[in-house]
Tab-separated table of C-alpha atoms in Angstrom:
chain	number	residue	atom	x	y	z
A	1	MET	CA	147.018	-22.252	-30.792
A	2	SER	CA	150.597	-23.565	-30.659
A	3	SER	CA	152.496	-24.929	-33.650
A	4	ALA	CA	151.694	-28.448	-32.403
A	5	GLY	CA	148.006	-27.637	-32.472
A	6	SER	CA	147.502	-27.636	-28.693
A	7	LEU	CA	145.348	-25.059	-27.001
A	8	ARG	CA	147.142	-22.322	-25.088
A	9	LEU	CA	145.117	-20.095	-22.797
A	10	PRO	CA	146.609	-16.689	-21.991
A	11	ARG	CA	148.041	-16.687	-18.496
A	12	THR	CA	146.019	-13.613	-17.585
A	13	GLU	CA	142.788	-15.312	-18.624
A	14	GLN	CA	143.655	-18.442	-16.678
A	15	SER	CA	144.556	-16.457	-13.607
A	16	ALA	CA	141.320	-14.496	-13.839
A	17	ARG	CA	139.252	-17.701	-14.044
A	18	VAL	CA	141.132	-19.164	-11.118
A	19	ARG	CA	140.633	-15.964	-9.153
A	20	ARG	CA	136.899	-16.105	-9.770
A	21	LEU	CA	136.786	-19.635	-8.419
A	22	SER	CA	138.956	-18.643	-5.488
A	23	GLU	CA	136.793	-15.665	-4.602
A	24	ARG	CA	133.669	-17.813	-4.838
A	25	GLU	CA	135.104	-20.367	-2.457
A	26	SER	CA	136.853	-17.963	-0.067
A	27	GLN	CA	133.639	-16.848	1.610
A	28	GLN	CA	132.907	-20.456	2.524
A	29	VAL	CA	136.186	-20.878	4.413
A	30	GLU	CA	136.125	-17.626	6.386
A	31	SER	CA	135.484	-19.573	9.545
A	32	LEU	CA	138.949	-21.079	9.140
A	33	ALA	CA	140.497	-17.616	8.956
A	34	ALA	CA	139.949	-16.880	12.630
A	35	PRO	CA	142.967	-17.399	14.911
A	36	GLN	CA	143.173	-21.010	16.010
A	37	PRO	CA	144.053	-22.170	19.504
A	38	PRO	CA	147.289	-24.113	19.964
A	39	SER	CA	145.287	-27.370	20.040
A	40	ARG	CA	143.654	-26.803	16.648
A	41	ALA	CA	142.672	-29.889	14.699
A	42	PRO	CA	145.243	-31.589	12.455
A	43	LEU	CA	145.380	-30.399	8.855
A	44	SER	CA	143.980	-33.708	7.557
A	45	VAL	CA	140.871	-33.222	9.683
A	46	LEU	CA	140.460	-29.609	8.589
A	47	LEU	CA	140.833	-30.698	4.962
A	48	ALA	CA	138.154	-33.367	5.326
A	49	GLU	CA	135.759	-30.964	7.034
A	50	GLY	CA	136.524	-27.992	4.784
A	51	THR	CA	136.078	-29.918	1.518
A	52	ALA	CA	133.226	-32.263	2.416
A	53	LYS	CA	130.578	-30.468	0.359
A	54	VAL	CA	132.623	-29.884	-2.818
A	55	HIS	CA	134.029	-33.411	-2.580
A	56	ALA	CA	130.516	-34.862	-2.516
A	57	GLN	CA	129.481	-32.672	-5.455
A	58	ALA	CA	132.454	-33.849	-7.506
A	59	GLU	CA	131.675	-37.508	-6.787
A	60	ARG	CA	128.010	-37.030	-7.744
A	61	SER	CA	128.744	-35.538	-11.163
A	62	VAL	CA	126.619	-36.947	-13.984
A	63	PHE	CA	129.686	-38.060	-15.901
A	64	LEU	CA	131.255	-40.084	-13.082
A	65	GLN	CA	127.901	-41.582	-12.173
A	66	SER	CA	127.499	-42.729	-15.759
A	67	LEU	CA	130.845	-44.534	-15.679
A	68	PHE	CA	130.881	-46.092	-12.248
A	69	VAL	CA	127.279	-46.403	-11.045
A	70	ASP	CA	124.809	-46.926	-13.869
A	71	THR	CA	124.291	-50.014	-16.005
A	72	TRP	CA	125.068	-49.908	-19.721
A	73	ASP	CA	123.321	-52.812	-21.419
A	74	GLY	CA	124.196	-54.384	-24.730
A	75	ILE	CA	127.001	-53.924	-27.232
A	76	TYR	CA	126.026	-50.319	-27.955
A	77	GLY	CA	126.040	-49.435	-24.286
A	78	GLN	CA	129.457	-51.025	-23.820
A	79	PHE	CA	130.865	-49.154	-26.815
A	80	VAL	CA	129.575	-45.775	-25.617
A	81	ARG	CA	130.797	-46.379	-22.097
A	82	ALA	CA	134.262	-47.216	-23.441
A	83	GLN	CA	134.319	-43.915	-25.324
A	84	HIS	CA	133.484	-41.985	-22.165
A	85	TYR	CA	135.987	-43.935	-20.087
A	86	VAL	CA	138.797	-43.186	-22.543
A	87	THR	CA	137.813	-39.511	-22.597
A	88	TYR	CA	138.058	-39.405	-18.819
A	89	LEU	CA	141.435	-41.180	-18.809
A	90	ARG	CA	142.720	-38.538	-21.209
A	91	GLN	CA	141.834	-35.760	-18.781
A	92	LEU	CA	143.545	-37.599	-15.939
A	93	HIS	CA	146.609	-38.242	-18.095
A	94	LEU	CA	147.192	-34.523	-18.598
A	95	LEU	CA	146.682	-33.778	-14.898
A	96	TYR	CA	148.994	-36.499	-13.623
A	97	SER	CA	151.623	-35.788	-16.295
A	98	THR	CA	151.579	-32.120	-15.353
A	99	TYR	CA	151.868	-32.941	-11.664
A	100	GLU	CA	154.870	-35.185	-12.252
A	101	SER	CA	156.486	-32.538	-14.459
A	102	VAL	CA	156.536	-29.991	-11.612
A	103	LEU	CA	157.910	-32.329	-8.945
A	104	PRO	CA	161.577	-31.444	-9.602
A	105	ARG	CA	160.760	-27.909	-8.446
A	106	VAL	CA	159.662	-29.123	-5.021
A	107	ALA	CA	162.151	-31.947	-4.491
A	108	ARG	CA	164.264	-31.819	-1.332
A	109	THR	CA	161.932	-29.407	0.440
A	110	ALA	CA	159.815	-29.703	3.574
A	111	LEU	CA	156.918	-30.713	1.315
A	112	THR	CA	158.717	-33.769	-0.062
A	113	PRO	CA	157.133	-36.345	2.318
A	114	VAL	CA	153.692	-35.602	0.830
A	115	LEU	CA	154.365	-34.510	-2.733
A	116	LEU	CA	156.780	-37.288	-3.653
A	117	LEU	CA	154.660	-40.224	-2.539
A	118	PRO	CA	155.149	-42.924	-5.204
A	119	GLU	CA	151.424	-43.691	-5.278
A	120	LEU	CA	150.848	-40.283	-6.897
A	121	ARG	CA	152.950	-41.102	-9.952
A	122	ARG	CA	150.330	-42.583	-12.240
A	123	ALA	CA	150.970	-40.942	-15.603
A	124	ALA	CA	152.737	-44.037	-16.953
A	125	ALA	CA	149.829	-46.254	-15.898
A	126	LEU	CA	147.387	-43.910	-17.612
A	127	ASP	CA	149.494	-43.970	-20.761
A	128	GLU	CA	149.415	-47.773	-20.680
A	129	ASP	CA	145.631	-47.840	-20.268
A	130	LEU	CA	145.137	-45.387	-23.131
A	131	THR	CA	147.410	-47.441	-25.354
A	132	TYR	CA	145.394	-50.562	-24.517
A	133	PHE	CA	142.091	-48.931	-25.456
A	134	CYS	CA	143.281	-46.771	-28.362
A	135	GLY	CA	146.240	-48.683	-29.785
A	136	GLU	CA	149.889	-47.798	-30.228
A	137	SER	CA	149.078	-45.161	-32.839
A	138	ARG	CA	146.690	-43.167	-30.654
A	139	THR	CA	146.708	-39.444	-31.322
A	140	GLU	CA	147.835	-36.760	-28.906
A	141	THR	CA	145.808	-36.784	-25.719
A	142	PHE	CA	142.701	-34.605	-25.918
A	143	ALA	CA	141.899	-32.429	-22.933
A	144	CYS	CA	139.027	-29.998	-22.532
A	145	VAL	CA	139.557	-26.356	-21.570
A	146	GLU	CA	138.738	-27.009	-17.903
A	147	THR	CA	141.360	-29.754	-17.715
A	148	ARG	CA	143.947	-27.447	-19.255
A	149	LEU	CA	142.987	-24.773	-16.759
A	150	HIS	CA	143.505	-27.279	-13.942
A	151	ALA	CA	146.896	-28.293	-15.336
A	152	GLU	CA	147.958	-24.655	-15.650
A	153	ARG	CA	146.954	-24.089	-12.048
A	154	LEU	CA	149.282	-26.920	-11.001
A	155	ARG	CA	152.162	-25.264	-12.854
A	156	GLU	CA	151.382	-21.854	-11.365
A	157	VAL	CA	151.288	-22.967	-7.743
A	158	ALA	CA	154.377	-25.154	-8.160
A	159	GLU	CA	156.262	-22.010	-9.145
A	160	ASP	CA	154.657	-19.421	-6.883
A	161	ALA	CA	153.263	-21.251	-3.843
A	162	PRO	CA	154.300	-24.940	-3.838
A	163	HIS	CA	152.629	-25.667	-0.489
A	164	LEU	CA	149.298	-25.371	-2.332
A	165	LEU	CA	150.114	-28.580	-4.213
A	166	VAL	CA	149.225	-30.392	-0.993
A	167	GLY	CA	145.610	-29.381	-1.588
A	168	HIS	CA	145.702	-30.912	-5.062
A	169	VAL	CA	147.325	-34.097	-3.748
A	170	TYR	CA	144.577	-34.447	-1.167
A	171	ALA	CA	141.829	-33.940	-3.759
A	172	ARG	CA	143.293	-36.465	-6.205
A	173	CYS	CA	143.766	-39.065	-3.489
A	174	MET	CA	140.152	-38.694	-2.404
A	175	LEU	CA	138.818	-38.688	-5.974
A	176	ASP	CA	140.977	-41.388	-7.533
A	177	LEU	CA	142.844	-43.581	-5.074
A	178	SER	CA	140.127	-44.069	-2.478
A	179	GLU	CA	137.735	-45.552	-5.044
A	180	ALA	CA	140.362	-47.387	-7.111
A	181	PRO	CA	139.534	-51.039	-6.235
A	182	THR	CA	135.809	-50.565	-6.802
A	183	ARG	CA	136.294	-48.731	-10.081
A	184	ALA	CA	138.820	-51.260	-11.354
A	185	ARG	CA	136.300	-54.033	-10.719
A	186	ILE	CA	133.506	-52.119	-12.475
A	187	ILE	CA	135.615	-51.405	-15.562
A	188	THR	CA	136.973	-54.953	-15.673
A	189	ASN	CA	133.464	-56.404	-15.607
A	190	ALA	CA	132.014	-53.846	-18.036
A	191	PHE	CA	134.619	-54.499	-20.719
A	192	GLU	CA	135.408	-58.120	-19.849
A	193	LEU	CA	139.071	-57.335	-19.293
A	194	GLU	CA	141.781	-59.783	-18.241
A	195	ASP	CA	145.053	-59.460	-16.314
A	196	ALA	CA	144.265	-55.883	-15.198
A	197	ARG	CA	144.651	-54.641	-18.772
A	198	GLY	CA	143.035	-51.253	-19.200
A	199	THR	CA	142.907	-50.629	-15.435
A	200	ARG	CA	146.557	-49.979	-14.577
A	201	PHE	CA	145.659	-46.498	-13.373
A	202	HIS	CA	143.387	-47.944	-10.724
A	203	GLY	CA	146.114	-50.350	-9.691
A	204	THR	CA	145.912	-53.704	-8.008
A	205	ASP	CA	146.020	-52.571	-4.392
A	206	THR	CA	143.563	-54.198	-2.017
A	207	PRO	CA	141.246	-52.090	0.138
A	208	GLU	CA	143.497	-52.933	3.085
A	209	GLU	CA	146.581	-51.661	1.256
A	210	LEU	CA	144.799	-48.468	0.301
A	211	ALA	CA	143.674	-47.997	3.893
A	212	ALA	CA	147.308	-48.260	4.960
A	213	PHE	CA	148.268	-45.695	2.310
A	214	ARG	CA	145.612	-43.316	3.563
A	215	VAL	CA	147.000	-43.618	7.096
A	216	ARG	CA	150.471	-42.842	5.736
A	217	LEU	CA	149.157	-39.904	3.711
A	218	THR	CA	147.301	-38.495	6.718
A	219	SER	CA	150.383	-38.836	8.902
A	220	ARG	CA	152.560	-37.012	6.385
A	221	ILE	CA	150.033	-34.214	5.830
A	222	ASP	CA	149.724	-33.682	9.573
A	223	GLY	CA	153.515	-33.777	9.912
A	224	LEU	CA	154.073	-30.777	7.650
A	225	GLU	CA	155.384	-27.699	9.423
A	226	LEU	CA	153.078	-24.965	8.180
A	227	GLU	CA	152.022	-21.545	9.277
A	228	GLU	CA	148.336	-21.169	10.047
A	229	ASP	CA	147.747	-19.020	6.988
A	230	GLU	CA	149.454	-21.650	4.809
A	231	ALA	CA	147.167	-24.355	6.201
A	232	ARG	CA	144.112	-22.215	5.430
A	233	GLU	CA	145.379	-21.619	1.903
A	234	ILE	CA	145.845	-25.365	1.359
A	235	ILE	CA	142.253	-26.018	2.412
A	236	GLN	CA	140.978	-23.359	0.030
A	237	GLU	CA	143.153	-24.768	-2.771
A	238	ALA	CA	141.791	-28.261	-2.154
A	239	ARG	CA	138.284	-26.859	-2.494
A	240	MET	CA	139.288	-25.330	-5.804
A	241	ALA	CA	140.727	-28.663	-6.975
A	242	PHE	CA	137.440	-30.450	-6.245
A	243	ARG	CA	135.509	-27.677	-7.976
A	244	LEU	CA	137.739	-27.881	-11.054
A	245	GLN	CA	137.084	-31.628	-11.140
A	246	SER	CA	133.348	-30.911	-11.174
A	247	LEU	CA	133.755	-28.420	-14.005
A	248	ILE	CA	135.724	-30.977	-16.037
A	249	CYS	CA	133.032	-33.616	-15.554
A	250	ASP	CA	130.254	-31.146	-16.355
A	251	GLU	CA	131.982	-30.254	-19.619
A	252	LEU	CA	132.509	-33.902	-20.551
A	253	ALA	CA	128.865	-34.694	-19.790
A	254	ARG	CA	127.601	-31.897	-22.037
A	255	GLY	CA	129.192	-33.456	-25.081
A	256	ALA	CA	128.773	-37.116	-24.157
A	257	THR	CA	126.647	-39.427	-26.272
A	258	GLY	CA	124.017	-41.335	-24.318
A	259	LEU	CA	123.885	-39.115	-21.237
A	260	SER	CA	120.712	-37.307	-20.251
A	261	PRO	CA	121.561	-34.649	-17.641
A	262	PRO	CA	118.996	-34.035	-14.904
A	263	PRO	CA	116.493	-31.210	-15.487
A	264	GLY	CA	118.088	-27.837	-14.990
A	265	GLY	CA	121.621	-29.214	-15.348
A	266	GLY	CA	124.054	-29.388	-12.484
A	267	TYR	CA	124.647	-32.356	-10.275
A	268	ARG	CA	122.933	-35.657	-10.523
A	269	GLY	CA	119.551	-36.292	-9.068
A	270	GLY	CA	118.982	-39.088	-11.561
A	271	PHE	CA	119.601	-39.640	-15.228
A	272	SER	CA	119.021	-42.187	-17.932
A	273	VAL	CA	121.195	-43.808	-20.534
A	274	SER	CA	119.918	-43.952	-24.094
A	275	GLN	CA	120.102	-47.444	-25.541
């Protein structure tokens, strides 16, 4: 525990946990380890194919389903949903703040076209949303152990293997930006918000504008000059990023009021909200 009261995990423990995740996922990407012909698919296509399963699992987490799919009726339901939404924003705030903090290390490199996209700088918007929901005097952002592990992983790869940040960028774009308009509308309606207050993180981009961003992102990912082993490592790192997202949501769901996880735990098959 630091003097400021924040949790510090030993680097060796973090690395060991990350290695366990990496080893678990590595067997599932062995097919990508074989030599590729000169006409191999673009990296964006390999990322989509190589992360499809873990991406779907992350999207189907009980916690995210509770926020953006299910109906929360009445004043009590609205209050509980707001608590969970703020908790989730706090996790994202640490992740995006950490990502922005490591960008100076990768500035003016071959990775710049992807890593320095302005759409990825959302820490200030998250801070604004948290201030709206919690007030100017809100306490230091809370983050669960899994979120801190994810943030530490961002710092590690920025220092030791910055090309792996591309995998994290891809995962965050698929998890956050692709669904932004829909989620902004859901949160606005749920809490009867006005003037986009409380939804700055999700932005005001139209689906058409986000589609154009995705085309630009894909073009820049495919334009990176990478060795084949670096491309394979990015795909494996993206899988880890999706898996870490699932672990964060699983942890948040375990301690969340009003959520009833499906029998046996794990990913959602169906759940109810206590009223």
